[in-house]
Structure formats: C-alpha cells, structure tokens
mmCIF file of C-alpha atoms in Angstrom:
data_model
loop_
_atom_site.group_PDB
_atom_site.id
_atom_site.type_symbol
_atom_site.label_atom_id
_atom_site.label_comp_id
_atom_site.label_asym_id
_atom_site.label_seq_id
_atom_site.Cartn_x
_atom_site.Cartn_y
_atom_site.Cartn_z
ATOM 1 C CA UNK A 1 52.535 57.906 142.676
ATOM 2 C CA UNK A 2 54.020 54.389 142.428
ATOM 3 C CA UNK A 3 51.160 53.084 140.581
ATOM 4 C CA UNK A 4 51.406 55.869 138.067
ATOM 5 C CA UNK A 5 55.091 55.187 137.839
ATOM 6 C CA UNK A 6 54.614 51.380 137.081
ATOM 7 C CA UNK A 7 51.808 51.839 134.749
ATOM 8 C CA UNK A 8 53.215 55.066 132.998
ATOM 9 C CA UNK A 9 49.743 56.512 133.176
ATOM 10 C CA UNK A 10 49.676 59.954 135.145
ATOM 11 C CA UNK A 11 47.015 60.888 137.597
ATOM 12 C CA UNK A 12 44.787 63.781 136.719
ATOM 13 C CA UNK A 13 44.132 66.130 139.726
ATOM 14 C CA UNK A 14 41.196 68.308 139.444
ATOM 15 C CA UNK A 15 39.595 70.756 141.917
ATOM 16 C CA UNK A 16 36.069 69.837 140.886
ATOM 17 C CA UNK A 17 35.563 73.471 139.712
ATOM 18 C CA UNK A 18 33.654 73.316 136.430
ATOM 19 C CA UNK A 19 34.347 76.920 135.474
ATOM 20 C CA UNK A 20 37.337 77.089 133.263
ATOM 21 C CA UNK A 21 38.002 80.656 134.166
ATOM 22 C CA UNK A 22 38.870 79.660 137.707
ATOM 23 C CA UNK A 23 42.807 79.218 138.591
ATOM 24 C CA UNK A 24 43.968 75.731 139.553
ATOM 25 C CA UNK A 25 41.002 73.943 138.090
ATOM 26 C CA UNK A 26 43.497 71.135 137.121
ATOM 27 C CA UNK A 27 46.950 70.386 138.322
ATOM 28 C CA UNK A 28 49.384 70.022 135.392
ATOM 29 C CA UNK A 29 49.351 66.672 133.777
ATOM 30 C CA UNK A 30 51.984 64.576 135.389
ATOM 31 C CA UNK A 31 51.809 66.213 138.769
ATOM 32 C CA UNK A 32 52.410 63.674 141.476
ATOM 33 C CA UNK A 33 50.353 63.431 144.579
ATOM 34 C CA UNK A 34 53.398 64.225 146.552
ATOM 35 C CA UNK A 35 53.827 67.509 144.638
ATOM 36 C CA UNK A 36 50.283 68.922 145.520
ATOM 37 C CA UNK A 37 50.925 71.745 147.821
ATOM 38 C CA UNK A 38 47.312 71.708 149.112
ATOM 39 C CA UNK A 39 46.059 68.157 148.394
ATOM 40 C CA UNK A 40 42.770 68.832 150.121
ATOM 41 C CA UNK A 41 41.755 71.095 147.293
ATOM 42 C CA UNK A 42 42.051 68.224 144.679
ATOM 43 C CA UNK A 43 39.670 65.486 144.150
ATOM 44 C CA UNK A 44 41.099 61.992 144.501
ATOM 45 C CA UNK A 45 38.999 58.916 145.441
ATOM 46 C CA UNK A 46 42.400 57.054 145.939
ATOM 47 C CA UNK A 47 43.677 59.676 148.434
ATOM 48 C CA UNK A 48 40.447 59.476 150.332
ATOM 49 C CA UNK A 49 40.495 55.766 150.706
ATOM 50 C CA UNK A 50 44.342 55.386 151.433
ATOM 51 C CA UNK A 51 44.860 58.619 153.539
ATOM 52 C CA UNK A 52 45.094 62.120 152.069
ATOM 53 C CA UNK A 53 48.215 63.755 153.354
ATOM 54 C CA UNK A 54 47.949 66.814 155.424
ATOM 55 C CA UNK A 55 51.051 69.078 154.995
ATOM 56 C CA UNK A 56 50.334 71.017 158.219
ATOM 57 C CA UNK A 57 50.571 67.967 160.544
ATOM 58 C CA UNK A 58 52.685 64.961 161.069
ATOM 59 C CA UNK A 59 51.075 62.238 159.122
ATOM 60 C CA UNK A 60 49.377 59.160 160.854
ATOM 61 C CA UNK A 61 48.810 56.206 158.708
ATOM 62 C CA UNK A 62 47.028 53.143 159.355
ATOM 63 C CA UNK A 63 48.437 50.006 157.587
ATOM 64 C CA UNK A 64 45.074 48.254 157.902
ATOM 65 C CA UNK A 65 43.160 47.511 154.951
ATOM 66 C CA UNK A 66 39.439 48.319 154.745
ATOM 67 C CA UNK A 67 36.570 47.338 152.576
ATOM 68 C CA UNK A 68 36.632 50.700 150.518
ATOM 69 C CA UNK A 69 40.414 49.971 149.659
ATOM 70 C CA UNK A 70 39.519 46.349 148.821
ATOM 71 C CA UNK A 71 36.814 47.451 146.414
ATOM 72 C CA UNK A 72 38.792 50.271 144.863
ATOM 73 C CA UNK A 73 41.441 47.704 144.132
ATOM 74 C CA UNK A 74 39.037 45.496 142.257
ATOM 75 C CA UNK A 75 37.184 48.131 140.240
ATOM 76 C CA UNK A 76 38.770 51.484 141.013
ATOM 77 C CA UNK A 77 40.236 53.820 138.386
ATOM 78 C CA UNK A 78 43.790 53.802 140.113
ATOM 79 C CA UNK A 79 44.085 50.069 139.262
ATOM 80 C CA UNK A 80 41.736 49.260 136.348
ATOM 81 C CA UNK A 81 42.037 52.247 134.228
ATOM 82 C CA UNK A 82 45.793 52.517 134.580
ATOM 83 C CA UNK A 83 46.278 48.754 133.776
ATOM 84 C CA UNK A 84 44.300 49.046 130.414
ATOM 85 C CA UNK A 85 45.075 52.608 129.474
ATOM 86 C CA UNK A 86 45.961 52.834 125.741
ATOM 87 C CA UNK A 87 48.936 55.129 126.508
ATOM 88 C CA UNK A 88 50.195 52.991 129.480
ATOM 89 C CA UNK A 89 53.351 50.753 129.668
ATOM 90 C CA UNK A 90 51.425 47.563 129.268
ATOM 91 C CA UNK A 91 49.835 48.649 125.791
ATOM 92 C CA UNK A 92 53.172 50.116 124.666
ATOM 93 C CA UNK A 93 54.887 46.814 125.320
ATOM 94 C CA UNK A 94 52.284 44.846 123.673
ATOM 95 C CA UNK A 95 52.296 47.048 120.623
ATOM 96 C CA UNK A 96 56.193 46.796 120.251
ATOM 97 C CA UNK A 97 55.820 43.035 120.271
ATOM 98 C CA UNK A 98 57.694 42.384 123.248
ATOM 99 C CA UNK A 99 57.794 38.715 124.649
ATOM 100 C CA UNK A 100 55.787 37.699 127.668
ATOM 101 C CA UNK A 101 58.962 37.131 129.512
ATOM 102 C CA UNK A 102 60.284 40.663 128.532
ATOM 103 C CA UNK A 103 56.961 42.147 129.729
ATOM 104 C CA UNK A 104 56.968 40.186 133.006
ATOM 105 C CA UNK A 105 60.687 41.164 133.692
ATOM 106 C CA UNK A 106 59.912 45.012 132.860
ATOM 107 C CA UNK A 107 56.978 45.085 135.320
ATOM 108 C CA UNK A 108 58.883 43.298 138.163
ATOM 109 C CA UNK A 109 61.639 45.756 137.861
ATOM 110 C CA UNK A 110 59.351 48.776 137.659
ATOM 111 C CA UNK A 111 57.185 47.584 140.611
ATOM 112 C CA UNK A 112 59.537 45.623 142.805
ATOM 113 C CA UNK A 113 63.006 46.963 141.714
ATOM 114 C CA UNK A 114 64.047 43.369 141.250
ATOM 115 C CA UNK A 115 63.883 40.788 138.350
ATOM 116 C CA UNK A 116 61.565 37.718 138.763
ATOM 117 C CA UNK A 117 63.223 34.566 140.062
ATOM 118 C CA UNK A 118 63.327 31.595 137.703
ATOM 119 C CA UNK A 119 60.310 29.877 139.315
ATOM 120 C CA UNK A 120 58.243 33.076 139.266
ATOM 121 C CA UNK A 121 59.167 33.688 135.607
ATOM 122 C CA UNK A 122 58.450 30.118 134.541
ATOM 123 C CA UNK A 123 55.118 30.009 136.339
ATOM 124 C CA UNK A 124 53.841 33.352 134.873
ATOM 125 C CA UNK A 125 54.860 32.434 131.527
ATOM 126 C CA UNK A 126 53.041 29.171 131.696
ATOM 127 C CA UNK A 127 49.973 30.900 133.094
ATOM 128 C CA UNK A 128 49.884 33.499 130.286
ATOM 129 C CA UNK A 129 50.552 30.901 127.581
ATOM 130 C CA UNK A 130 47.651 28.683 128.926
ATOM 131 C CA UNK A 131 45.029 31.555 128.170
ATOM 132 C CA UNK A 132 43.391 32.259 124.747
ATOM 133 C CA UNK A 133 43.527 35.994 125.411
ATOM 134 C CA UNK A 134 47.121 37.184 125.916
ATOM 135 C CA UNK A 135 46.298 40.737 126.564
ATOM 136 C CA UNK A 136 43.824 39.916 129.323
ATOM 137 C CA UNK A 137 46.290 37.623 131.014
ATOM 138 C CA UNK A 138 48.896 40.330 130.717
ATOM 139 C CA UNK A 139 46.521 42.781 132.235
ATOM 140 C CA UNK A 140 45.879 40.287 135.037
ATOM 141 C CA UNK A 141 49.537 40.038 135.790
ATOM 142 C CA UNK A 142 49.934 43.852 135.930
ATOM 143 C CA UNK A 143 46.978 44.205 138.081
ATOM 144 C CA UNK A 144 48.340 41.456 140.514
ATOM 145 C CA UNK A 145 51.746 43.310 140.516
ATOM 146 C CA UNK A 146 50.177 46.675 141.504
ATOM 147 C CA UNK A 147 47.914 44.926 144.100
ATOM 148 C CA UNK A 148 50.511 42.809 145.600
ATOM 149 C CA UNK A 149 52.012 43.114 149.262
ATOM 150 C CA UNK A 150 55.357 43.435 147.921
ATOM 151 C CA UNK A 151 54.395 46.597 145.902
ATOM 152 C CA UNK A 152 52.752 47.915 148.760
ATOM 153 C CA UNK A 153 55.719 47.273 151.040
ATOM 154 C CA UNK A 154 58.119 48.785 148.467
ATOM 155 C CA UNK A 155 56.169 52.011 148.079
#
C-alpha cells in the first residue's frame, strides 16, 4: 500500500478467475491490500513474498529479507512497473516540467514524511545532473527511495 501511495499507481487485485460472469473477479481499482476482506482469494506476488495477512489470526511477521524479496525488488512489478508507469507520480512530475530538486523533495516527503537535508539534496541533484538520461536517473532515484531501509521502517 505504501509503494502504491508513493508511486501513485494503484495495485490491481484479481482472483485469477477468468470467467467475467463470476463475482469478485477483480477488486475495485484503488483497493488497498489492507482493505481486502479475504486476501487469500486475490493473487499478489508481493503479498506472497512479504507475508500475506491472515485476518483470522494474530499476524506473525519476519523482518528478515529473503532471496525472493530481493529478486522482486530488483525486477518485480511492485517496484519496476510502479516506478515507470505512465500514470504514476514520476511521469506526472516530469511532464509538468518540475525541477530535479522539486521531484526529489516530493518523493522524500511522500516516502519518508520529511524533506531531504541539504547534503542529500545536493548529492542527488549532482548525481542526476551527471547523467545523459534524466528520466532514467529519476527512475533510479524513485526505485532507491522505495527500496530503502528508511521506507521499510516507516511503513
């Protein structure tokens, strides 16, 4: 849910039922994982890897990372597709011709609920300015924010 909030790209939860006449084949667009009454009915690779909540028992969650989580972070839809989605926050900010510092500040505020300090902002602006592909550099920034320890600890 936090990744969806930061990227502004909603998750699509489907039951995997291909028959359109069946009820609940897809949760309404914008449904958050926490709102799923029966999360076991909906396919989500992210929930499988990070711990699908069971509403009938007290949750047990391991804070230890595993290989599946690391691979998903590098190439999974929860990160890659949300970072590069045409309707997402990053593309919206780029289309509106916002400066690198404005984009950095917005993602820090959305993900960390704080502004970057001067040293962070200067270092990130320098890194983005040193590349030939601004969009790719900004996408890398967003991925790094989403995959950061600070994001995981805040959410």
